[in-house]
mmCIF file of C-alpha atoms in Angstrom:
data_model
loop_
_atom_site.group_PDB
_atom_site.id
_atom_site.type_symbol
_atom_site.label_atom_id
_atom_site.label_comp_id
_atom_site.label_asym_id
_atom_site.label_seq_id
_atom_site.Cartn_x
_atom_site.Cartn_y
_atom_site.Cartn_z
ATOM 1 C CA UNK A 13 -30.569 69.051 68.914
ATOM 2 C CA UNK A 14 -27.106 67.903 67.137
ATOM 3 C CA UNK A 15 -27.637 64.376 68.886
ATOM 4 C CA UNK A 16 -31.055 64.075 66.857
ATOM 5 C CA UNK A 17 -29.385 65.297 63.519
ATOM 6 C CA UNK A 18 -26.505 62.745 64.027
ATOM 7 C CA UNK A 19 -29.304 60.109 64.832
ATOM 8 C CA UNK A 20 -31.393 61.287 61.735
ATOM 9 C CA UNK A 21 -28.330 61.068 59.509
ATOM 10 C CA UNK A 22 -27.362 57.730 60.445
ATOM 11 C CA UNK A 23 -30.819 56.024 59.847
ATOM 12 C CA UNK A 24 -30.760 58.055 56.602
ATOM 13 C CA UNK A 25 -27.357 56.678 55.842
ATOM 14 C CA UNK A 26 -28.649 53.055 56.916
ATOM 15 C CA UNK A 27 -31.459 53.532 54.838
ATOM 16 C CA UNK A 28 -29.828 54.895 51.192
ATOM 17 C CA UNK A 29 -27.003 51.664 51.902
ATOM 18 C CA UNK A 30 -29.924 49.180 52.024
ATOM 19 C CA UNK A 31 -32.019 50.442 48.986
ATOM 20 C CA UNK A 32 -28.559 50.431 47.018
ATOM 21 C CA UNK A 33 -28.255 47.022 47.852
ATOM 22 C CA UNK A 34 -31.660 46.269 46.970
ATOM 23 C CA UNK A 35 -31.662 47.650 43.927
ATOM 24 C CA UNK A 36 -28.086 46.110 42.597
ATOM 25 C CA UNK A 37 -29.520 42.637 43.627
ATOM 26 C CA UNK A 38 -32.659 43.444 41.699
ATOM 27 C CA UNK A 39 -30.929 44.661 38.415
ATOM 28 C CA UNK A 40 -28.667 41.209 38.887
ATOM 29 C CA UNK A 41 -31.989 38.805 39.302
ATOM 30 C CA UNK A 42 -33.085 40.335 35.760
ATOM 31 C CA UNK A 43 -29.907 40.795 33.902
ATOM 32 C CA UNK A 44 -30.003 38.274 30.878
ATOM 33 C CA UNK A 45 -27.419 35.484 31.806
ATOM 34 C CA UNK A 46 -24.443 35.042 29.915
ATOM 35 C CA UNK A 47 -24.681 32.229 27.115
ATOM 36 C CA UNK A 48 -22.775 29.080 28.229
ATOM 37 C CA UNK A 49 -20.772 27.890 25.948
ATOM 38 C CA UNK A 50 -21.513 24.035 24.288
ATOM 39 C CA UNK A 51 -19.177 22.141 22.142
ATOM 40 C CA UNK A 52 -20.888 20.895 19.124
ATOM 41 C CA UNK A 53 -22.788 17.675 18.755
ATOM 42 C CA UNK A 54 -22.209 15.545 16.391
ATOM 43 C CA UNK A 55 -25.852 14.274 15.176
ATOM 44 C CA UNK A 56 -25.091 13.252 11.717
ATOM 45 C CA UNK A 57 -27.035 10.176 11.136
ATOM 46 C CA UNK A 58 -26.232 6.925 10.401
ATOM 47 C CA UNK A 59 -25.805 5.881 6.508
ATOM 48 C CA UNK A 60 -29.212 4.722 4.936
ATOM 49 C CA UNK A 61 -27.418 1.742 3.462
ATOM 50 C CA UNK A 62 -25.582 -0.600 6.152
ATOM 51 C CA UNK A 63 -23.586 -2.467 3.395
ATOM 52 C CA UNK A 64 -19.559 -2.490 3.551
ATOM 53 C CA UNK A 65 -17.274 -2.240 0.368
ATOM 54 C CA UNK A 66 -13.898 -3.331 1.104
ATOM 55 C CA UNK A 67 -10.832 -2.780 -0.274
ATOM 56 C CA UNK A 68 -7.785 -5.161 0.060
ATOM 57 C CA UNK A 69 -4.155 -4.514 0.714
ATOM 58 C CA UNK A 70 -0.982 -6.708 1.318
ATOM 59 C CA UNK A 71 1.107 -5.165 3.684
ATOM 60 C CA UNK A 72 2.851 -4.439 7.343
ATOM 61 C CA UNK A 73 1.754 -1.364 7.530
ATOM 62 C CA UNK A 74 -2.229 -0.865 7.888
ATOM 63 C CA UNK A 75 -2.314 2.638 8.836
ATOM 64 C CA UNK A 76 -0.179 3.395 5.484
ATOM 65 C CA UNK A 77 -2.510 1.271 3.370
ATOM 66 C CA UNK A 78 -5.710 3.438 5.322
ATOM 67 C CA UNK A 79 -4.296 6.418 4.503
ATOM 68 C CA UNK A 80 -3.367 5.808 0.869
ATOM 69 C CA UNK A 81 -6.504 4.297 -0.631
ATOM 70 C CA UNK A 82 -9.493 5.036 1.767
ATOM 71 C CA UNK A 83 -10.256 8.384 -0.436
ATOM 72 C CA UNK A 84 -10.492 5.791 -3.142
ATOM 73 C CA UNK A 85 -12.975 3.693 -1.250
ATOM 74 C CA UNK A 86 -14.902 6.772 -0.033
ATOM 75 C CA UNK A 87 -15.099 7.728 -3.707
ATOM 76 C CA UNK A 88 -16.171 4.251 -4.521
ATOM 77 C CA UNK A 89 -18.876 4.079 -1.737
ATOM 78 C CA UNK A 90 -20.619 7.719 -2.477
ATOM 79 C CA UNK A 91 -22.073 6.001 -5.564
ATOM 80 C CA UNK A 92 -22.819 2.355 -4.326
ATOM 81 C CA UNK A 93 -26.183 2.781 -2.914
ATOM 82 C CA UNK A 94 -27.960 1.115 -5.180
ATOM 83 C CA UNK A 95 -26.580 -2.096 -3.736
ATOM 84 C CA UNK A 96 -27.229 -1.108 -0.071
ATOM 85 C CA UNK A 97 -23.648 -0.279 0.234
ATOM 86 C CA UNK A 98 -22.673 3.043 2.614
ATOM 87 C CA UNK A 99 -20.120 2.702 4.089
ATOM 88 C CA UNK A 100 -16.083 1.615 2.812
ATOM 89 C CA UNK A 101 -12.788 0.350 4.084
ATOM 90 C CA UNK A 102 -9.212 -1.076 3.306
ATOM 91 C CA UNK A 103 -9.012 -3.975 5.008
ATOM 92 C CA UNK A 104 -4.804 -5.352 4.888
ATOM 93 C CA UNK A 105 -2.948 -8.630 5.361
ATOM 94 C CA UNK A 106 0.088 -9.647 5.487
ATOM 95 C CA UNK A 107 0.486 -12.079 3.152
ATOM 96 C CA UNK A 108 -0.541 -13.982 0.139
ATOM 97 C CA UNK A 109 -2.071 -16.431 1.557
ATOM 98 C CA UNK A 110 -4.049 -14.745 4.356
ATOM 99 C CA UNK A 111 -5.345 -11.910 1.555
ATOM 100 C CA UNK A 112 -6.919 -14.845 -0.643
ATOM 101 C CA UNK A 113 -8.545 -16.484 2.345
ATOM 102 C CA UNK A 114 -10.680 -13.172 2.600
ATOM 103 C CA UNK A 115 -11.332 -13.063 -1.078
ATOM 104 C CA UNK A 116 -12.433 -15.885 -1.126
ATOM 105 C CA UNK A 117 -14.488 -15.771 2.481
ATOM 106 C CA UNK A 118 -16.106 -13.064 0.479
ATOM 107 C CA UNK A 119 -14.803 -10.244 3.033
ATOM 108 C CA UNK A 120 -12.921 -8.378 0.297
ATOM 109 C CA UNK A 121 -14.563 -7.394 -2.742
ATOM 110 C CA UNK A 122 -11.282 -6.304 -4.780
ATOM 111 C CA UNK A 123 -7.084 -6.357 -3.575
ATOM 112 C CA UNK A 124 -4.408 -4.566 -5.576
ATOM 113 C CA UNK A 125 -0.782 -5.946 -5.611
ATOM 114 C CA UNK A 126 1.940 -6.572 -8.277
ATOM 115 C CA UNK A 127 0.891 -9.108 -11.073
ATOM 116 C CA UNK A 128 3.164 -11.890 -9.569
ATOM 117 C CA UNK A 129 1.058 -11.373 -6.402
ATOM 118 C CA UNK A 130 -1.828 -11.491 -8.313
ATOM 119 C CA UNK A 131 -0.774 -14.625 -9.871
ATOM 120 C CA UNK A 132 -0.334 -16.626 -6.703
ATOM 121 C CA UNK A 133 -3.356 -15.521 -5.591
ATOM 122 C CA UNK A 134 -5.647 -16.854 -8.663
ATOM 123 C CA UNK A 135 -3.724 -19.831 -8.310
ATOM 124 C CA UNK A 136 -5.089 -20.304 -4.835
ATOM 125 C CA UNK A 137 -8.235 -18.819 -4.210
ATOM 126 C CA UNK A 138 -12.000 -18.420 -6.846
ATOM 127 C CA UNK A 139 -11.407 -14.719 -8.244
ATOM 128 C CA UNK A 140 -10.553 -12.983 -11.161
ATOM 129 C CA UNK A 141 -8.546 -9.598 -12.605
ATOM 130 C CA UNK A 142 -11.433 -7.174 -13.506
ATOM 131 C CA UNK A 143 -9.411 -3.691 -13.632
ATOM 132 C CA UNK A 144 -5.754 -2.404 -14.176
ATOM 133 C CA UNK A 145 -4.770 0.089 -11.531
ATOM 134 C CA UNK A 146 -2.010 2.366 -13.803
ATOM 135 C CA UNK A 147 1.214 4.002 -10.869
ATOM 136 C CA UNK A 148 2.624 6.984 -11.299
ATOM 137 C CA UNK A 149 5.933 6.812 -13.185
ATOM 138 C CA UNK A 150 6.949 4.249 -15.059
ATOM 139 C CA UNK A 151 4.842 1.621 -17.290
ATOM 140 C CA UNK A 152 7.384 -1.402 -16.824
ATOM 141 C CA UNK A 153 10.601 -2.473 -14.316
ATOM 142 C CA UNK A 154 13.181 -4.312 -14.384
ATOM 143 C CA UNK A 155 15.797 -6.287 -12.471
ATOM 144 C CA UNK A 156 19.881 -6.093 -12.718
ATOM 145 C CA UNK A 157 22.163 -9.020 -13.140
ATOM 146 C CA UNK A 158 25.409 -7.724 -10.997
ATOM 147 C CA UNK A 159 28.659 -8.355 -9.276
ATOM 148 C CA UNK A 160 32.071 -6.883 -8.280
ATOM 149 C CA UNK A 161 33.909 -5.954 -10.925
ATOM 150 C CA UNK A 162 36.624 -8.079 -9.961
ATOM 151 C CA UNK A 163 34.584 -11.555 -10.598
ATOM 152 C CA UNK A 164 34.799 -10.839 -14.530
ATOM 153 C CA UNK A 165 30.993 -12.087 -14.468
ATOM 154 C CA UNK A 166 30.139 -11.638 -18.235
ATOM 155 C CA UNK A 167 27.060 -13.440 -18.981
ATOM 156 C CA UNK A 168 24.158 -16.009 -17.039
ATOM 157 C CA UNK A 169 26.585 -19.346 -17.727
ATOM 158 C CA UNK A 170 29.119 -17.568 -15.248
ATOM 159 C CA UNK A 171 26.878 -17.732 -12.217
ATOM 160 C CA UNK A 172 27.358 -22.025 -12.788
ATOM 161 C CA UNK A 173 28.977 -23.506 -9.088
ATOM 162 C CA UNK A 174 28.059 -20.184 -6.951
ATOM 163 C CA UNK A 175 25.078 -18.483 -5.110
ATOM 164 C CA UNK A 176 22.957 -15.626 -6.423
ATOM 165 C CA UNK A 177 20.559 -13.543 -3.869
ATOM 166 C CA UNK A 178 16.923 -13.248 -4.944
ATOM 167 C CA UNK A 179 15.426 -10.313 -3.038
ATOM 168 C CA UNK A 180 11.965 -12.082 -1.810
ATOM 169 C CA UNK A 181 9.940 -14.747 -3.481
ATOM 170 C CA UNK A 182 7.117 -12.079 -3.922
ATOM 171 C CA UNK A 183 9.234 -9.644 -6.047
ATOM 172 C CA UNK A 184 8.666 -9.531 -9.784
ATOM 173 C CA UNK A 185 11.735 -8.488 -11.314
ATOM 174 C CA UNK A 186 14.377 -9.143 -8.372
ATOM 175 C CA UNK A 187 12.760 -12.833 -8.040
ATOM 176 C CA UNK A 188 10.353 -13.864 -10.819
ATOM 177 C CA UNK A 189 11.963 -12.254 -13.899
ATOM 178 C CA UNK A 190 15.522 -13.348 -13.359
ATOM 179 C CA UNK A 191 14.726 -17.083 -12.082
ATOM 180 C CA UNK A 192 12.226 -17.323 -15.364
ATOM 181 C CA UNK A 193 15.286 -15.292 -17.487
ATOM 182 C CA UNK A 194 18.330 -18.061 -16.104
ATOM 183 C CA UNK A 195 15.596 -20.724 -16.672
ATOM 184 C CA UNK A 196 14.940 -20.102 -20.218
ATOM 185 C CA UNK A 197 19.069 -19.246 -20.540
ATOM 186 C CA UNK A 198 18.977 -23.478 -19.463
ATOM 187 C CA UNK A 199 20.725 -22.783 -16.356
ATOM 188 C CA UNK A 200 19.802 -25.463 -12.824
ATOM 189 C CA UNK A 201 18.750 -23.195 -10.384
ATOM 190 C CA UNK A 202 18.436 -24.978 -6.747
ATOM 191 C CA UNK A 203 17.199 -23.126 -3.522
ATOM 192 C CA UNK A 204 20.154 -23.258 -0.797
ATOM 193 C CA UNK A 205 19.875 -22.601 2.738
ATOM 194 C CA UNK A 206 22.492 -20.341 3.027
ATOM 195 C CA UNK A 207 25.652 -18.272 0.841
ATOM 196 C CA UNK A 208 27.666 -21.200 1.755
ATOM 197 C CA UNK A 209 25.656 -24.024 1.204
ATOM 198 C CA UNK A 210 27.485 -26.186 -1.887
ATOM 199 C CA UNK A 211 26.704 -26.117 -5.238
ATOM 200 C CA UNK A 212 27.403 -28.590 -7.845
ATOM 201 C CA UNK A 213 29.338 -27.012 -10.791
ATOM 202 C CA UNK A 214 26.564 -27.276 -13.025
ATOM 203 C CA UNK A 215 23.850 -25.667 -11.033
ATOM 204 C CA UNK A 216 23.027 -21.986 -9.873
ATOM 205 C CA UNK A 217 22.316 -22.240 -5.746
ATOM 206 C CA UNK A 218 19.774 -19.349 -4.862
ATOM 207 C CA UNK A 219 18.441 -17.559 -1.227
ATOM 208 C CA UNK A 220 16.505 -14.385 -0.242
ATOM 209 C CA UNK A 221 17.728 -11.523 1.269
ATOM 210 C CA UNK A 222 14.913 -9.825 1.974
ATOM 211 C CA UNK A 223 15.358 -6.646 0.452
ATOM 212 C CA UNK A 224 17.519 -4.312 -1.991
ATOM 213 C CA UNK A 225 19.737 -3.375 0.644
ATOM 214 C CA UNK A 226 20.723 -6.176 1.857
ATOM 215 C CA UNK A 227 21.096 -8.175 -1.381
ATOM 216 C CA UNK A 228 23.710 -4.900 -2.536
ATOM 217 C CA UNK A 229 25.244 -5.321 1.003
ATOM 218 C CA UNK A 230 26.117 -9.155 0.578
ATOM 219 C CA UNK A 231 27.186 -9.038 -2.774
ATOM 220 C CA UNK A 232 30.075 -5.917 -1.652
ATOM 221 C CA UNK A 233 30.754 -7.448 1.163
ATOM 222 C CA UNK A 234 31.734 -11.012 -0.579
ATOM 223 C CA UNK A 235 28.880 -13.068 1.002
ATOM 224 C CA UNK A 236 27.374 -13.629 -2.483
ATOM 225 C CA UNK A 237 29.554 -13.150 -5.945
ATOM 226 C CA UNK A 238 25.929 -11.916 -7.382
ATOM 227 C CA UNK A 239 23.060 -10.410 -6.924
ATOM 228 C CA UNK A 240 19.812 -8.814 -8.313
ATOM 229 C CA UNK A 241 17.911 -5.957 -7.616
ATOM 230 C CA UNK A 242 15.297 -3.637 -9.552
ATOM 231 C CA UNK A 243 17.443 -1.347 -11.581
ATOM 232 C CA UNK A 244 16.085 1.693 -9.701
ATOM 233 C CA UNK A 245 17.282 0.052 -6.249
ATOM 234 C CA UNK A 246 20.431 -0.084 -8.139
ATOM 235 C CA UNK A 247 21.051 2.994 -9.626
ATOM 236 C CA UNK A 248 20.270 4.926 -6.741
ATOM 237 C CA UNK A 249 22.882 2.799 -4.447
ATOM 238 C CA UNK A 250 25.907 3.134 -7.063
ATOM 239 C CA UNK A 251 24.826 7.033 -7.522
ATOM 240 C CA UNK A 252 28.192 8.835 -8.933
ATOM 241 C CA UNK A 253 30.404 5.474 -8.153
ATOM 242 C CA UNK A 254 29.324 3.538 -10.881
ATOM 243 C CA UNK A 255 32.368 1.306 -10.944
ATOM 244 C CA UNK A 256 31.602 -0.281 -7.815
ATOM 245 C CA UNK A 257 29.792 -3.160 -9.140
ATOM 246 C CA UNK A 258 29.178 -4.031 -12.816
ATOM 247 C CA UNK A 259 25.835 -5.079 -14.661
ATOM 248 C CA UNK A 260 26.330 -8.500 -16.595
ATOM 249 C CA UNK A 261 22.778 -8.979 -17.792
ATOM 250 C CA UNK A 262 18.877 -7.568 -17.594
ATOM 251 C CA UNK A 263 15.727 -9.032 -16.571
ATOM 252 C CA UNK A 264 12.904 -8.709 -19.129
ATOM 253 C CA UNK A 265 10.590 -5.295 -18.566
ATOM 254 C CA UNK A 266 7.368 -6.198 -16.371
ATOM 255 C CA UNK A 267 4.379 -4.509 -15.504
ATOM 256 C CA UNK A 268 4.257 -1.882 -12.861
ATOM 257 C CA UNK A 269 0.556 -1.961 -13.495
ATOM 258 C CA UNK A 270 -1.493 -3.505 -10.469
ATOM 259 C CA UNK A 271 -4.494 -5.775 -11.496
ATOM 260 C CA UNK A 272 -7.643 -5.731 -9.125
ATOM 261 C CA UNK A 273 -8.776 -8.898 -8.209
ATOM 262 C CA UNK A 274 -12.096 -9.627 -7.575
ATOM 263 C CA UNK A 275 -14.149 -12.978 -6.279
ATOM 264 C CA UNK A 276 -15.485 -14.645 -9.132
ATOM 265 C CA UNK A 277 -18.756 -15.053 -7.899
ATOM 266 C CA UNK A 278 -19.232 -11.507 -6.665
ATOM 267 C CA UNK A 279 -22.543 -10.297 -7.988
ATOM 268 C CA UNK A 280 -21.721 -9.304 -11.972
ATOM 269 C CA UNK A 281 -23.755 -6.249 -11.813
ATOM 270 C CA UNK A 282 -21.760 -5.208 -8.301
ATOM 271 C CA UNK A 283 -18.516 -6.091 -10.482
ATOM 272 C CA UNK A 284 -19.232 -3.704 -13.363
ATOM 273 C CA UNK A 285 -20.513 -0.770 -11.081
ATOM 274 C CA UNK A 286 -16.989 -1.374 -9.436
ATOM 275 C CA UNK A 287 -14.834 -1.030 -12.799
ATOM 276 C CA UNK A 288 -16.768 1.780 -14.248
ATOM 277 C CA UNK A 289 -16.445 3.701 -10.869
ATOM 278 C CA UNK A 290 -13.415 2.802 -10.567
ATOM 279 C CA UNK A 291 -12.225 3.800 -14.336
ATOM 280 C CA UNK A 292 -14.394 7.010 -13.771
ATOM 281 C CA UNK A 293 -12.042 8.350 -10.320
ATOM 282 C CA UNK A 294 -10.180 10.606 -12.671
ATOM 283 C CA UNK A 295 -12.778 12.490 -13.426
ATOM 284 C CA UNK A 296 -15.151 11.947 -10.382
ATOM 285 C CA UNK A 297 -12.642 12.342 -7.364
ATOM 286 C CA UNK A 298 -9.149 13.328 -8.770
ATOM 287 C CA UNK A 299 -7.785 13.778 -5.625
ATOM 288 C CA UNK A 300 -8.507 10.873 -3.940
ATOM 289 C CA UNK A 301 -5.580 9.238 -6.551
ATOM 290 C CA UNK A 302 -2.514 10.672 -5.158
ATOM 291 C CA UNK A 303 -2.035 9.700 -2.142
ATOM 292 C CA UNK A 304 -1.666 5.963 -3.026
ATOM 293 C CA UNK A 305 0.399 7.321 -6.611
ATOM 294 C CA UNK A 306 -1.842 5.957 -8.319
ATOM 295 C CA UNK A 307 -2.621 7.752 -11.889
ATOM 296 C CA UNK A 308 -5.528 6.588 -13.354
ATOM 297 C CA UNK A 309 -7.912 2.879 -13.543
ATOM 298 C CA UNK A 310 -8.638 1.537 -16.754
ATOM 299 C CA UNK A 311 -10.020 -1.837 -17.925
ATOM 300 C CA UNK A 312 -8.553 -5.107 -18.042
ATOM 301 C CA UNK A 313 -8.161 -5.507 -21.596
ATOM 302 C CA UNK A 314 -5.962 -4.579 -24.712
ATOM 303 C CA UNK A 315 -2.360 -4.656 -24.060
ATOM 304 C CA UNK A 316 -2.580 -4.003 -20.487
ATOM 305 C CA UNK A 317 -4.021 -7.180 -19.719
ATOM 306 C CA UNK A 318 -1.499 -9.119 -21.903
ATOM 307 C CA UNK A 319 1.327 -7.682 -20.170
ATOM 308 C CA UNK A 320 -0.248 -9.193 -16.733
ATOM 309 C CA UNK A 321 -0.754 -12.483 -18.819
ATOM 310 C CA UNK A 322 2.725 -12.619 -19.280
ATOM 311 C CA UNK A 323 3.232 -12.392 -15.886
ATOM 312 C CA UNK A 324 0.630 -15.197 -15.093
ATOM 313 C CA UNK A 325 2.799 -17.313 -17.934
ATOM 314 C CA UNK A 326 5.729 -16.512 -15.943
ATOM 315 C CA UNK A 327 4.585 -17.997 -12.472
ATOM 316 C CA UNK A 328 3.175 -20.356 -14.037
ATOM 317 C CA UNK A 329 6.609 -21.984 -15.344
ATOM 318 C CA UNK A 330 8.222 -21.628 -11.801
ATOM 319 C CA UNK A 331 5.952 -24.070 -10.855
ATOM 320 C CA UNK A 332 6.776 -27.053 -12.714
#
């Protein structure tokens, strides 16, 4: 008798075990699954208008020049549909020369850079200044006639018989201003190859150093008895020692204002929805300004564009 319960107890117990297991594989098969987890997809569709705007910019560093006016082109290219255009970049060179090839291959459609940039430019390629762009700060800059103290450098007529560094032969003040400034003072200037190169006592031997630094660095170190920088360059090197190198002259104030240069034979209607876009980003995308420090656009006109004209005047008597 106690053999058969045993039995009947085991097949029992073999029995509940397998309808458990039934019934957990049962609930499993219709349990909802859990959601699987998709990263999004990004289906925005391609602009209605395949058209590019392009912005210009002379420099060594693209991904500076990106980052500083592509909000202004994106502004620019929200409202350009009309003329197919949707979609914007800044397209950069390094030079001159290279910048007013694409102007005039008709691959930019306007380049900001200092008026004397500006002015070689027009002198070389088919466009035009249609807008002002208006920097932060300052309206004008100049340049700083200077020396060691010990030189007794009072005046333009003492630089006669010696070498004077230029910074670059792009710079306004630190190049432009001062050679047009010792020009009109009737001084000789001649381009020399190096600090050393002789000089006949009646002329005024110039080279480039490149940059601020460098033309501060020759002129305390003795390479060159004078030098010229932008008077911010300069008044941020001498900081609390101002008796470390002494001012004999100015350049004349210049624009800080960039003109935008356009292709002359860009469509005119193109050209004025540019400027009055451009004129309007105060108002229409305010913070797409900063980040190139720029404050506001207005039109090429009025004083703004005489002040650039002066400029133009200037490189134009450097080349004669």
């Amino acid at each position: 008798m106690k053999q058969i319960q045993n039995r009947l107890y085991r097949q029992i117990s073999s029995m509940m075990a397998f309808l458990s297991i039934a019934l957990l594989l049962s609930a499993c098969a219709g349990a909802t699954p859990a959601p699987e987890i998709v990263e999004p997809i990004d289906n925005t569709a391609a602009p209605a208008h395949s058209g590019v705007f392009v912005l210009g910019k002379i420099t060594d560093d693209p991904v500076e020049a990106i980052e500083e006016y592509q909000p202004i082109v994106n502004c620019l290219v929200s409202n350009l549909g009309e003329f197919g255009i949707g979609i914007g970049e800044v397209k950069t060179a390094p030079d001159i020369e290279s910048m007013a090839a694409l102007v005039d291959a008709g691959q930019v459609h306007i380049v900001f850079d200092n008026a004397f940039s500006v002015a070689s430019m027009m002198d070389i390629s088919n466009s035009e200044p249609i807008v002002l762009r208006v920097k932060e700060g300052s309206e004008t800059k100049q340049g700083f006639f200077f020396a060691l103290p010990e030189t007794g450098f009072k005046s333009l007529d003492d630089l006669k018989g010696h070498v004077i560094a230029f910074q670059s032969p792009s710079d306004i003040v630190a190049y432009l201003g001062a050679r047009v400034q010792m020009m009109e003072a009737g001084l000789n200037l001649k381009q020399v190859e190096s600090a050393d190169s002789p000089v006949e006592r009646d002329q005024v031997g110039y080279i480039f150093s490149g940059d601020p630094e460098t033309t501060l660095a020759w002129v305390l170190n003795g390479k060159v008895p004078a030098g010229v920088v932008e008077s911010d360059n300069y008044e941020d090197a001498v900081g609390e020692n101002p008796s470390t190198f002494a001012v004999f002259d100015e350049t004349e104030a210049l624009t800080r204002n960039q003109p935008g240069l356009a292709p002359k034979n860009m469509d005119l209607a193109l050209k004025d929805a540019i400027v009055n876009l451009l004129v309007g980003t105060a108002d229409s995308c305010p913070d797409a300004l900063a980040p190139s420090g720029t404050l506001k656009f207005v039109p090429y006109a009025g004083n703004g564009k005489a002040d650039v004209e002066r400029v133009v005047q200037m490189f134009q008597l450097i080349q004669d």
